[in-house]
Amino acid sequence: MTALLEVEDLRVSYGKIEAVKGISFSVEAGQVVTLIGTNGAGKTTTLRTLSGLLKPTSGKILFDGKPLNGVAAHKIVALGLAHSPEGRHIFPRLTIAENLQLGAFLRKDKDGIEKDIQRAYDLFPILGERRKQAAGTLSGGEQQMLAMGRALMSQPKLLMLDEPSMGLSPIMMQKIMATISELKSQGTTILLVEQNAQAALSLADQGHVMEVGNVVLSGTGQDLLHDESVRKAYLGED
Ligand SMILES: Nc1ncnc2c1ncn2[C@@H]1O[C@H](COP(=O)(O)OP(=O)(O)OP(=O)(O)O)[C@@H](O)[C@H]1O
Ligand SMILES: [Mg+2]
C-alpha cells in the first residue's frame, strides 16, 4: 500500500541558502506524523513546499498517488491537503463565521459547508459563541482554534498544522493537543510541526527530528520520546 503522502529526497532553497537538504518521510492515512526540531531546522519550509507556496529545487512529493511538483497551491487544497500556517494568519476584521467560510472557498455544496461550520463549532464551542464577532478579538489560543477550524473547512485528506501550540498558555496548549487527539480518533490524518516535542511525540504515530535541513532521526512517537539524544536535546533533560 502506498502512503497518503510520500516525500522523497526533497530539497528547497531560498536563493543560495539551502533550507531543506534532501529529506524523505511518509504519512499513512489515519496517522499523526510529527516533525520536530530546533528553530531554523526547515520545518515550516517543508510544509510551505508541500502546500505549493515554495518550489522545491529537487525531490518528489506524491500525495494520494499524484505528484504535487509544479501544482498550484489552490489545486493542492482541492486535492485534499490543508495547511494551518505558523502564526495562524486569520483575517482579523472578518467575523469568525466568515473566516470559516473562507476555508471552504473551493466548495459549492452549501449544505455541506453549513454542516462543517457546525462541526467546527462543536469541536471549538467558543467559536460558535463568538461567531459574529471580528476574529481579531479572539485570544491567541482561540485564533489557533479558528485557524484549525478554517483548515478543516476544505475537508482535507491531510491536515498540516504548523506550531499550533506556539505562544499559548499551558492550559490552552493542552486544549489544542486534546483537539488534535480528537481529530485523530475521528480518522483525520495529520502532519504536525511542533517545538513542543513532548506533546507532539506523545500523540504521534511517527516522528522525525529535523536539524539544519536534514532528518537526523526517525521513529515511532514512543521510541523518540524515550530516545536519549531526543530527551537531552528536546525534552530539557541532561
Ligand atoms: N523567506 C526566506 N528567505 C530566506 N531564508 C529563509 C526564508 N524563510 C526561512 N529561511 C531560512 O530557512 C531556514 C529554515 O527556516 P524554517 O522557517 O523552515 O525553519 P523552522 O524549522 O520552521 O523554524 P522555527 O521552529 O523557528 O519555525 C532558516 O535558516 C531560515 O532562516
Ligand atoms: Mg517554523
Tab-separated table of C-alpha atoms and ligand atoms in Angstrom:
chain	number	residue	atom	x	y	z
A	1	MET	CA	0.000	0.000	0.000
A	2	THR	CA	1.333	3.437	-0.811
A	3	ALA	CA	1.180	6.139	1.834
A	4	LEU	CA	-1.157	9.140	1.574
A	5	LEU	CA	1.879	11.427	1.430
A	6	GLU	CA	5.335	10.427	0.264
A	7	VAL	CA	8.220	12.850	0.337
A	8	GLU	CA	11.423	11.700	-1.253
A	9	ASP	CA	14.788	13.467	-1.169
A	10	LEU	CA	13.152	16.896	-1.028
A	11	ARG	CA	15.407	19.928	-1.354
A	12	VAL	CA	14.312	23.551	-1.004
A	13	SER	CA	16.438	26.699	-1.233
A	14	TYR	CA	15.990	30.406	-0.627
A	15	GLY	CA	18.400	31.817	-3.187
A	16	LYS	CA	21.771	30.302	-2.339
A	17	ILE	CA	20.698	29.091	1.083
A	18	GLU	CA	19.511	25.513	1.120
A	19	ALA	CA	16.933	25.248	3.928
A	20	VAL	CA	15.812	21.652	3.277
A	21	LYS	CA	18.633	19.331	2.260
A	22	GLY	CA	17.131	16.152	0.904
A	23	ILE	CA	14.547	14.864	3.376
A	24	SER	CA	12.331	11.800	3.000
A	25	PHE	CA	9.326	10.721	5.041
A	26	SER	CA	5.809	9.472	4.549
A	27	VAL	CA	2.396	9.805	6.169
A	28	GLU	CA	-0.042	6.881	6.093
A	29	ALA	CA	-3.782	7.582	6.057
A	30	GLY	CA	-5.105	7.849	9.621
A	31	GLN	CA	-1.707	8.594	11.150
A	32	VAL	CA	-0.420	11.574	13.058
A	33	VAL	CA	3.160	12.248	11.969
A	34	THR	CA	5.215	14.953	13.622
A	35	LEU	CA	8.266	16.932	12.535
A	36	ILE	CA	10.161	18.305	15.499
A	37	GLY	CA	13.386	20.255	15.639
A	38	THR	CA	15.020	23.482	16.687
A	39	ASN	CA	14.469	26.943	15.186
A	40	GLY	CA	15.505	27.172	11.566
A	41	ALA	CA	15.575	23.390	11.031
A	42	GLY	CA	13.392	23.683	7.915
A	43	LYS	CA	10.033	22.521	9.268
A	44	THR	CA	7.965	25.464	8.022
A	45	THR	CA	9.826	25.429	4.718
A	46	THR	CA	8.829	21.773	4.312
A	47	LEU	CA	5.127	22.464	4.950
A	48	ARG	CA	5.101	25.520	2.676
A	49	THR	CA	6.651	23.423	-0.085
A	50	LEU	CA	4.051	20.669	0.352
A	51	SER	CA	1.342	23.366	0.071
A	52	GLY	CA	2.771	24.640	-3.204
A	53	LEU	CA	3.816	28.007	-1.725
A	54	LEU	CA	7.517	27.263	-2.333
A	55	LYS	CA	9.058	25.398	-5.230
A	56	PRO	CA	11.465	22.568	-4.420
A	57	THR	CA	14.817	22.502	-6.197
A	58	SER	CA	14.549	18.725	-6.443
A	59	GLY	CA	12.817	15.723	-4.956
A	60	LYS	CA	9.473	14.024	-5.195
A	61	ILE	CA	6.178	14.737	-3.467
A	62	LEU	CA	3.396	12.202	-4.009
A	63	PHE	CA	0.017	12.969	-2.455
A	64	ASP	CA	-2.793	10.455	-2.750
A	65	GLY	CA	-0.829	8.874	-5.576
A	66	LYS	CA	-0.372	12.101	-7.541
A	67	PRO	CA	2.819	14.136	-7.959
A	68	LEU	CA	2.490	17.631	-6.464
A	69	ASN	CA	5.572	19.110	-8.122
A	70	GLY	CA	4.513	22.165	-10.109
A	71	VAL	CA	0.859	22.016	-8.973
A	72	ALA	CA	-0.599	25.415	-7.940
A	73	ALA	CA	-1.391	25.990	-4.268
A	74	HIS	CA	-5.190	26.231	-4.717
A	75	LYS	CA	-5.189	22.986	-6.696
A	76	ILE	CA	-3.279	21.305	-3.887
A	77	VAL	CA	-6.033	22.395	-1.477
A	78	ALA	CA	-8.577	20.939	-3.908
A	79	LEU	CA	-6.673	17.644	-3.905
A	80	GLY	CA	-7.186	17.470	-0.150
A	81	LEU	CA	-4.144	18.983	1.520
A	82	ALA	CA	-4.901	21.771	4.025
A	83	HIS	CA	-2.403	23.945	5.877
A	84	SER	CA	-2.884	25.788	9.139
A	85	PRO	CA	0.139	28.099	8.917
A	86	GLU	CA	2.658	29.176	11.538
A	87	GLY	CA	1.361	32.409	13.060
A	88	ARG	CA	-2.248	31.481	12.186
A	89	HIS	CA	-2.946	34.229	9.626
A	90	ILE	CA	-6.635	34.536	10.301
A	91	PHE	CA	-8.465	37.565	8.861
A	92	PRO	CA	-8.853	39.822	11.923
A	93	ARG	CA	-11.584	42.114	10.574
A	94	LEU	CA	-13.796	39.350	9.270
A	95	THR	CA	-16.080	37.510	11.649
A	96	ILE	CA	-15.330	34.032	12.880
A	97	ALA	CA	-18.082	32.638	10.645
A	98	GLU	CA	-16.646	34.468	7.621
A	99	ASN	CA	-13.153	33.136	8.353
A	100	LEU	CA	-14.546	29.603	8.424
A	101	GLN	CA	-16.449	30.157	5.185
A	102	LEU	CA	-13.214	31.279	3.511
A	103	GLY	CA	-11.729	27.885	4.362
A	104	ALA	CA	-14.401	26.393	2.112
A	105	PHE	CA	-13.648	28.719	-0.820
A	106	LEU	CA	-13.338	25.859	-3.290
A	107	ARG	CA	-16.581	24.139	-2.272
A	108	LYS	CA	-20.001	24.681	-3.744
A	109	ASP	CA	-22.082	22.375	-1.514
A	110	LYS	CA	-23.824	24.961	0.657
A	111	ASP	CA	-25.465	22.425	2.966
A	112	GLY	CA	-22.203	20.551	3.448
A	113	ILE	CA	-20.400	23.806	4.243
A	114	GLU	CA	-23.024	24.691	6.868
A	115	LYS	CA	-22.660	21.243	8.401
A	116	ASP	CA	-18.882	21.584	8.591
A	117	ILE	CA	-19.144	25.058	10.140
A	118	GLN	CA	-21.366	23.455	12.771
A	119	ARG	CA	-18.754	20.734	13.208
A	120	ALA	CA	-16.085	23.402	13.832
A	121	TYR	CA	-18.392	24.941	16.482
A	122	ASP	CA	-18.856	21.504	18.073
A	123	LEU	CA	-15.086	20.999	18.119
A	124	PHE	CA	-14.441	24.522	19.449
A	125	PRO	CA	-17.587	25.819	21.227
A	126	ILE	CA	-16.026	29.254	21.810
A	127	LEU	CA	-16.027	29.819	18.029
A	128	GLY	CA	-19.763	29.185	17.927
A	129	GLU	CA	-20.445	31.533	20.806
A	130	ARG	CA	-18.494	34.314	19.102
A	131	ARG	CA	-19.413	33.507	15.504
A	132	LYS	CA	-20.483	37.081	14.665
A	133	GLN	CA	-17.511	38.748	16.320
A	134	ALA	CA	-14.415	40.004	14.455
A	135	ALA	CA	-11.762	37.294	14.579
A	136	GLY	CA	-9.149	39.834	15.722
A	137	THR	CA	-10.917	39.997	19.108
A	138	LEU	CA	-10.110	36.351	19.853
A	139	SER	CA	-7.243	35.396	22.166
A	140	GLY	CA	-4.150	33.750	20.681
A	141	GLY	CA	-5.364	30.275	21.576
A	142	GLU	CA	-8.831	30.963	20.197
A	143	GLN	CA	-7.277	32.262	16.971
A	144	GLN	CA	-5.364	28.981	16.764
A	145	MET	CA	-8.662	27.119	17.060
A	146	LEU	CA	-10.070	29.263	14.255
A	147	ALA	CA	-7.041	28.579	12.042
A	148	MET	CA	-7.503	24.835	12.593
A	149	GLY	CA	-11.255	25.078	12.033
A	150	ARG	CA	-10.681	27.027	8.829
A	151	ALA	CA	-8.195	24.443	7.522
A	152	LEU	CA	-10.728	21.685	8.216
A	153	MET	CA	-13.362	23.503	6.123
A	154	SER	CA	-11.737	22.246	2.921
A	155	GLN	CA	-12.483	18.654	4.064
A	156	PRO	CA	-8.816	17.720	3.839
A	157	LYS	CA	-7.447	14.220	3.469
A	158	LEU	CA	-4.345	15.547	5.218
A	159	LEU	CA	-4.281	18.401	7.709
A	160	MET	CA	-0.923	20.136	8.207
A	161	LEU	CA	-0.517	22.117	11.428
A	162	ASP	CA	2.493	24.407	11.870
A	163	GLU	CA	3.218	25.037	15.557
A	164	PRO	CA	-0.352	25.078	16.844
A	165	SER	CA	0.854	25.495	20.445
A	166	MET	CA	3.110	28.480	19.772
A	167	GLY	CA	2.722	31.241	22.352
A	168	LEU	CA	-0.120	29.552	24.207
A	169	SER	CA	-0.583	29.102	27.947
A	170	PRO	CA	-0.101	25.537	29.221
A	171	ILE	CA	-3.863	25.100	29.630
A	172	MET	CA	-4.639	26.376	26.137
A	173	MET	CA	-1.850	24.202	24.749
A	174	GLN	CA	-3.381	21.137	26.398
A	175	LYS	CA	-6.725	22.028	24.856
A	176	ILE	CA	-5.229	22.285	21.379
A	177	MET	CA	-3.366	18.986	21.809
A	178	ALA	CA	-6.552	17.312	23.068
A	179	THR	CA	-8.334	18.528	19.954
A	180	ILE	CA	-5.598	17.085	17.750
A	181	SER	CA	-6.121	13.749	19.563
A	182	GLU	CA	-9.859	14.029	18.988
A	183	LEU	CA	-9.363	14.738	15.282
A	184	LYS	CA	-7.055	11.731	15.101
A	185	SER	CA	-9.658	9.498	16.723
A	186	GLN	CA	-12.170	10.723	14.130
A	187	GLY	CA	-9.753	9.469	11.467
A	188	THR	CA	-8.167	12.752	10.366
A	189	THR	CA	-4.632	12.328	9.029
A	190	ILE	CA	-2.319	14.981	10.444
A	191	LEU	CA	1.203	16.247	9.772
A	192	LEU	CA	2.120	18.189	12.896
A	193	VAL	CA	5.071	20.554	13.221
A	194	GLU	CA	5.835	21.375	16.839
A	195	GLN	CA	8.509	22.897	19.050
A	196	ASN	CA	6.823	21.207	21.984
A	197	ALA	CA	8.400	17.817	21.345
A	198	GLN	CA	6.929	16.170	24.431
A	199	ALA	CA	3.351	16.995	23.483
A	200	ALA	CA	3.802	16.196	19.801
A	201	LEU	CA	5.610	12.865	20.285
A	202	SER	CA	3.083	11.763	22.909
A	203	LEU	CA	0.300	11.708	20.365
A	204	ALA	CA	2.208	10.931	17.153
A	205	ASP	CA	2.390	7.545	15.453
A	206	GLN	CA	5.638	8.535	13.735
A	207	GLY	CA	8.116	11.320	14.362
A	208	HIS	CA	11.069	12.817	12.527
A	209	VAL	CA	13.687	15.012	14.118
A	210	MET	CA	14.981	17.777	11.842
A	211	GLU	CA	18.268	19.611	12.269
A	212	VAL	CA	19.559	22.251	9.845
A	213	GLY	CA	17.642	20.956	6.867
A	214	ASN	CA	18.052	17.229	7.451
A	215	VAL	CA	16.025	14.499	9.110
A	216	VAL	CA	18.524	13.153	11.636
A	217	LEU	CA	16.342	10.642	13.477
A	218	SER	CA	13.030	8.901	12.779
A	219	GLY	CA	10.900	6.512	14.783
A	220	THR	CA	7.556	5.974	16.433
A	221	GLY	CA	6.435	8.752	18.754
A	222	GLN	CA	7.070	6.489	21.734
A	223	ASP	CA	10.553	5.466	20.530
A	224	LEU	CA	11.617	9.083	20.103
A	225	LEU	CA	10.057	10.082	23.416
A	226	HIS	CA	12.337	7.546	25.103
A	227	ASP	CA	15.411	8.177	22.936
A	228	GLU	CA	18.283	9.524	24.994
A	229	SER	CA	19.508	12.069	22.436
A	230	VAL	CA	15.972	13.390	21.924
A	231	ARG	CA	15.440	13.643	25.664
A	232	LYS	CA	18.657	15.632	26.037
A	233	ALA	CA	18.183	17.945	23.070
A	234	TYR	CA	14.430	18.496	23.035
A	235	LEU	CA	12.949	17.485	26.347
A	236	GLY	CA	15.325	19.500	28.504
A	237	GLU	CA	16.979	16.610	30.313
A	238	ASP	CA	20.681	16.077	30.947
B	1	LIG	N1	11.912	33.736	3.133
B	1	LIG	C1	13.112	33.298	3.494
B	1	LIG	N2	14.246	33.790	2.902
B	1	LIG	C2	15.475	33.340	3.246
B	1	LIG	N3	15.683	32.388	4.173
B	1	LIG	C3	14.627	31.876	4.798
B	1	LIG	C4	13.293	32.301	4.491
B	1	LIG	N4	12.427	31.606	5.287
B	1	LIG	C5	13.204	30.787	6.035
B	1	LIG	N5	14.512	30.950	5.739
B	1	LIG	C6	15.642	30.208	6.356
B	1	LIG	O1	15.461	28.822	6.101
B	1	LIG	C7	15.817	28.043	7.245
B	1	LIG	C8	14.650	27.178	7.668
B	1	LIG	O2	13.587	28.008	8.145
B	1	LIG	P1	12.174	27.444	8.576
B	1	LIG	O3	11.281	28.600	8.797
B	1	LIG	O4	11.743	26.411	7.621
B	1	LIG	O5	12.545	26.732	9.962
B	1	LIG	P2	11.615	26.110	11.081
B	1	LIG	O6	12.136	24.750	11.349
B	1	LIG	O7	10.200	26.257	10.734
B	1	LIG	O8	11.976	27.041	12.344
B	1	LIG	P3	11.047	27.575	13.540
B	1	LIG	O9	10.978	26.456	14.517
B	1	LIG	O10	11.835	28.735	14.085
B	1	LIG	O11	9.718	27.980	12.985
B	1	LIG	C9	16.278	29.049	8.297
B	1	LIG	O12	17.655	29.126	8.250
B	1	LIG	C10	15.640	30.348	7.862
B	1	LIG	O13	16.408	31.446	8.260
B	2	MG	MG	8.626	27.250	11.577
